[in-house]
Amino acid sequence: MQSYPSNIAGSSVSAQALAANKVLRSTYLLLGATLAFSALMAGVAMALNIPHFGLVTLVGYFGLLFAVHKTQNSAWGLLWVFALTGFMGLTLGPILNAYLQFLPNGSQIIMTAFGTTAISFLGLSAYAVKSQRDFSFMGGFLVVGAIGAFALGLVAYFFNLPNVALVVSGLFLVVSAGLILFQTSTIVRGGERNYIMATVTLYVSLYNMFLSLLHLLGAAGDD
């Protein structure tokens, strides 16, 4: 009789762990698919020499993000996730072309930024999964940091302040790393049950981390 409540508790914990693992697995599978699709669209943009999107990037991003949020619990959510990540891939193409065209070591900078982003993601994700630490305390800081970096980025863009833009890249780099830890930890600890929104968070973190590294590495080369 004494083991009955213990068995119930053990079954509950096991069920929660299985659910968390399922969400984590689905998130990584969808993230891999969206990254591949985004890379394909970036390649298309580069091949067609599509011009830089400018502020259209923000309009498209927030519009598609709104669509994902509204359909996150239906099959339509998957369609909008690929629309969002495909669009972000298109916006990346002109940026990569600019690095290849105007910087003598542009290809090296791109590969370094890509490799650093991949290693950082794998390391941060592995740490969050293995340690199972609770990073929920970072939530408020990440929200404030993201909003602050976004607002400062607009100031740097409209007033053409390159030094401020470097600070913005540094802020986004830190926020992106924090979001990877935060989101992965939330999934592992059972706080996230929607793999569509989890995928979007991780994708945007990787996108911003990659762009920030491109900017910082280019500046480090005095270009």
Tab-separated table of C-alpha atoms in Angstrom:
chain	number	residue	atom	x	y	z
A	1	MET	CA	0.000	0.000	0.000
A	2	GLN	CA	2.832	2.402	0.760
A	3	SER	CA	4.358	1.972	-2.689
A	4	TYR	CA	1.146	2.929	-4.509
A	5	PRO	CA	1.489	6.717	-4.230
A	6	SER	CA	5.177	6.419	-5.067
A	7	ASN	CA	4.377	4.456	-8.216
A	8	ILE	CA	1.837	7.071	-9.251
A	9	ALA	CA	4.359	9.848	-8.725
A	10	GLY	CA	7.016	7.925	-10.620
A	11	SER	CA	4.639	7.350	-13.530
A	12	SER	CA	3.759	11.027	-13.603
A	13	VAL	CA	7.408	12.084	-13.680
A	14	SER	CA	8.131	9.535	-16.401
A	15	ALA	CA	5.204	10.792	-18.493
A	16	GLN	CA	6.407	14.378	-18.131
A	17	ALA	CA	9.916	13.383	-19.174
A	18	LEU	CA	8.590	11.547	-22.232
A	19	ALA	CA	6.466	14.538	-23.196
A	20	ALA	CA	9.424	16.889	-22.824
A	21	ASN	CA	11.638	14.607	-24.918
A	22	LYS	CA	8.964	14.459	-27.619
A	23	VAL	CA	8.739	18.257	-27.779
A	24	LEU	CA	12.532	18.558	-27.845
A	25	ARG	CA	12.848	15.995	-30.627
A	26	SER	CA	10.070	17.605	-32.693
A	27	THR	CA	11.626	21.040	-32.184
A	28	TYR	CA	15.051	19.937	-33.368
A	29	LEU	CA	13.602	18.123	-36.391
A	30	LEU	CA	11.569	21.150	-37.431
A	31	LEU	CA	14.479	23.493	-36.712
A	32	GLY	CA	16.759	21.425	-38.941
A	33	ALA	CA	14.187	21.456	-41.754
A	34	THR	CA	13.609	25.204	-41.498
A	35	LEU	CA	17.327	25.960	-41.408
A	36	ALA	CA	17.834	23.897	-44.552
A	37	PHE	CA	14.920	25.667	-46.271
A	38	SER	CA	16.202	29.055	-45.143
A	39	ALA	CA	19.670	28.252	-46.511
A	40	LEU	CA	18.096	27.217	-49.819
A	41	MET	CA	16.189	30.512	-50.066
A	42	ALA	CA	19.354	32.444	-49.189
A	43	GLY	CA	21.092	30.649	-52.054
A	44	VAL	CA	18.242	31.576	-54.408
A	45	ALA	CA	18.466	35.223	-53.336
A	46	MET	CA	22.218	35.201	-53.918
A	47	ALA	CA	21.893	33.573	-57.337
A	48	LEU	CA	19.236	36.083	-58.428
A	49	ASN	CA	21.209	38.956	-56.875
A	50	ILE	CA	18.127	40.216	-55.044
A	51	PRO	CA	18.665	43.697	-53.541
A	52	HIS	CA	18.747	44.320	-49.801
A	53	PHE	CA	15.299	44.322	-48.206
A	54	GLY	CA	15.936	47.158	-45.750
A	55	LEU	CA	13.036	47.914	-43.423
A	56	VAL	CA	10.816	45.550	-45.431
A	57	THR	CA	12.557	42.820	-43.439
A	58	LEU	CA	10.930	44.049	-40.219
A	59	VAL	CA	7.476	44.328	-41.789
A	60	GLY	CA	7.661	40.842	-43.263
A	61	TYR	CA	9.146	39.350	-40.101
A	62	PHE	CA	6.548	40.717	-37.693
A	63	GLY	CA	3.688	39.966	-40.080
A	64	LEU	CA	4.728	36.338	-40.556
A	65	LEU	CA	5.520	35.962	-36.855
A	66	PHE	CA	1.974	37.115	-36.066
A	67	ALA	CA	0.616	34.477	-38.458
A	68	VAL	CA	2.709	31.768	-36.790
A	69	HIS	CA	1.504	32.821	-33.354
A	70	LYS	CA	-2.149	32.727	-34.425
A	71	THR	CA	-1.858	29.260	-36.008
A	72	GLN	CA	0.629	27.657	-33.613
A	73	ASN	CA	-1.845	24.977	-32.517
A	74	SER	CA	-2.866	23.863	-36.005
A	75	ALA	CA	-1.255	22.362	-39.078
A	76	TRP	CA	-1.284	25.820	-40.654
A	77	GLY	CA	1.367	26.779	-38.121
A	78	LEU	CA	3.893	24.592	-39.938
A	79	LEU	CA	3.160	26.351	-43.230
A	80	TRP	CA	3.683	29.774	-41.666
A	81	VAL	CA	6.895	28.644	-39.955
A	82	PHE	CA	8.371	27.734	-43.327
A	83	ALA	CA	7.048	30.988	-44.814
A	84	LEU	CA	8.764	32.936	-42.027
A	85	THR	CA	12.087	31.111	-42.193
A	86	GLY	CA	12.059	31.123	-45.990
A	87	PHE	CA	11.519	34.870	-46.001
A	88	MET	CA	14.344	35.375	-43.503
A	89	GLY	CA	16.566	33.277	-45.750
A	90	LEU	CA	15.745	35.576	-48.666
A	91	THR	CA	16.738	38.605	-46.600
A	92	LEU	CA	20.040	36.937	-45.722
A	93	GLY	CA	21.067	36.390	-49.339
A	94	PRO	CA	21.779	40.070	-50.206
A	95	ILE	CA	23.786	40.473	-46.996
A	96	LEU	CA	25.991	37.499	-47.833
A	97	ASN	CA	26.458	38.802	-51.383
A	98	ALA	CA	27.595	42.142	-49.965
A	99	TYR	CA	30.236	40.449	-47.803
A	100	LEU	CA	31.476	38.405	-50.740
A	101	GLN	CA	31.541	41.392	-53.077
A	102	PHE	CA	32.989	44.140	-50.901
A	103	LEU	CA	35.255	42.347	-48.425
A	104	PRO	CA	38.473	40.661	-49.587
A	105	ASN	CA	38.046	37.975	-46.923
A	106	GLY	CA	34.253	37.882	-47.088
A	107	SER	CA	33.987	34.127	-47.582
A	108	GLN	CA	36.276	33.513	-44.592
A	109	ILE	CA	34.176	35.815	-42.403
A	110	ILE	CA	30.975	34.049	-43.461
A	111	MET	CA	32.378	30.593	-42.745
A	112	THR	CA	33.813	31.700	-39.406
A	113	ALA	CA	30.489	33.223	-38.376
A	114	PHE	CA	28.645	30.092	-39.514
A	115	GLY	CA	30.990	27.730	-37.678
A	116	THR	CA	30.946	29.806	-34.495
A	117	THR	CA	27.149	29.959	-34.568
A	118	ALA	CA	26.849	26.186	-35.044
A	119	ILE	CA	29.351	25.370	-32.279
A	120	SER	CA	27.718	27.862	-29.910
A	121	PHE	CA	24.268	26.424	-30.511
A	122	LEU	CA	25.410	22.845	-29.992
A	123	GLY	CA	27.330	23.753	-26.839
A	124	LEU	CA	24.565	25.841	-25.271
A	125	SER	CA	21.871	23.297	-26.140
A	126	ALA	CA	23.915	20.375	-24.809
A	127	TYR	CA	24.582	22.223	-21.571
A	128	ALA	CA	20.904	23.064	-21.081
A	129	VAL	CA	19.839	19.469	-21.777
A	130	LYS	CA	22.515	17.757	-19.700
A	131	SER	CA	22.475	20.075	-16.712
A	132	GLN	CA	18.664	20.487	-16.708
A	133	ARG	CA	19.199	23.809	-14.944
A	134	ASP	CA	16.318	26.227	-14.657
A	135	PHE	CA	17.089	29.336	-16.705
A	136	SER	CA	13.653	30.890	-16.279
A	137	PHE	CA	15.237	33.659	-14.189
A	138	MET	CA	16.696	35.013	-17.453
A	139	GLY	CA	13.289	35.687	-18.986
A	140	GLY	CA	12.897	39.302	-17.876
A	141	PHE	CA	16.476	40.188	-18.743
A	142	LEU	CA	16.158	38.688	-22.231
A	143	VAL	CA	12.927	40.567	-22.981
A	144	VAL	CA	14.401	43.890	-21.850
A	145	GLY	CA	17.658	43.170	-23.674
A	146	ALA	CA	15.904	42.285	-26.934
A	147	ILE	CA	13.664	45.361	-26.844
A	148	GLY	CA	16.596	47.612	-25.943
A	149	ALA	CA	18.803	46.182	-28.687
A	150	PHE	CA	15.983	46.516	-31.232
A	151	ALA	CA	15.307	50.157	-30.324
A	152	LEU	CA	19.021	50.997	-30.313
A	153	GLY	CA	19.381	49.273	-33.667
A	154	LEU	CA	16.717	51.525	-35.185
A	155	VAL	CA	18.568	54.563	-33.853
A	156	ALA	CA	21.837	53.318	-35.363
A	157	TYR	CA	20.101	52.627	-38.699
A	158	PHE	CA	18.317	55.962	-39.109
A	159	PHE	CA	21.180	58.123	-37.825
A	160	ASN	CA	23.956	56.077	-39.448
A	161	LEU	CA	25.922	55.377	-36.268
A	162	PRO	CA	28.354	52.506	-37.003
A	163	ASN	CA	29.785	52.369	-33.480
A	164	VAL	CA	26.310	52.093	-31.984
A	165	ALA	CA	25.523	49.388	-34.532
A	166	LEU	CA	28.467	47.379	-33.192
A	167	VAL	CA	27.081	47.687	-29.676
A	168	VAL	CA	23.721	46.475	-30.977
A	169	SER	CA	25.384	43.434	-32.559
A	170	GLY	CA	27.073	42.646	-29.262
A	171	LEU	CA	23.768	42.930	-27.408
A	172	PHE	CA	21.977	40.675	-29.873
A	173	LEU	CA	24.784	38.142	-29.595
A	174	VAL	CA	24.367	37.949	-25.815
A	175	VAL	CA	20.556	37.903	-25.997
A	176	SER	CA	20.589	35.171	-28.652
A	177	ALA	CA	22.849	32.946	-26.549
A	178	GLY	CA	20.599	33.528	-23.545
A	179	LEU	CA	17.474	32.677	-25.549
A	180	ILE	CA	18.963	29.360	-26.665
A	181	LEU	CA	19.656	28.431	-23.047
A	182	PHE	CA	16.278	29.719	-21.892
A	183	GLN	CA	14.187	28.031	-24.601
A	184	THR	CA	15.991	24.684	-24.434
A	185	SER	CA	15.760	24.635	-20.642
A	186	THR	CA	12.048	25.461	-20.812
A	187	ILE	CA	11.443	22.505	-23.124
A	188	VAL	CA	13.518	20.078	-21.050
A	189	ARG	CA	11.789	21.106	-17.813
A	190	GLY	CA	8.319	20.740	-19.311
A	191	GLY	CA	7.458	24.420	-19.523
A	192	GLU	CA	7.103	24.453	-23.323
A	193	ARG	CA	4.665	22.150	-25.088
A	194	ASN	CA	4.414	23.867	-28.475
A	195	TYR	CA	7.316	22.840	-30.685
A	196	ILE	CA	6.318	25.328	-33.397
A	197	MET	CA	6.887	28.374	-31.188
A	198	ALA	CA	9.994	26.770	-29.680
A	199	THR	CA	11.391	26.306	-33.191
A	200	VAL	CA	10.730	29.934	-34.108
A	201	THR	CA	12.488	31.161	-30.961
A	202	LEU	CA	15.571	29.046	-31.639
A	203	TYR	CA	15.618	29.918	-35.345
A	204	VAL	CA	15.454	33.668	-34.680
A	205	SER	CA	18.189	33.294	-32.058
A	206	LEU	CA	20.451	31.540	-34.552
A	207	TYR	CA	19.651	34.074	-37.285
A	208	ASN	CA	20.495	37.022	-35.035
A	209	MET	CA	23.605	35.319	-33.663
A	210	PHE	CA	24.908	34.665	-37.169
A	211	LEU	CA	24.247	38.238	-38.356
A	212	SER	CA	25.807	39.700	-35.207
A	213	LEU	CA	28.940	37.613	-35.669
A	214	LEU	CA	29.153	38.666	-39.318
A	215	HIS	CA	29.031	42.313	-38.301
A	216	LEU	CA	31.510	41.983	-35.442
A	217	LEU	CA	33.982	39.891	-37.453
A	218	GLY	CA	33.799	42.332	-40.350
A	219	ALA	CA	34.471	45.220	-37.981
A	220	ALA	CA	37.358	43.327	-36.359
A	221	GLY	CA	38.951	43.121	-39.790
A	222	ASP	CA	38.584	46.916	-40.080
A	223	ASP	CA	36.225	46.493	-43.024
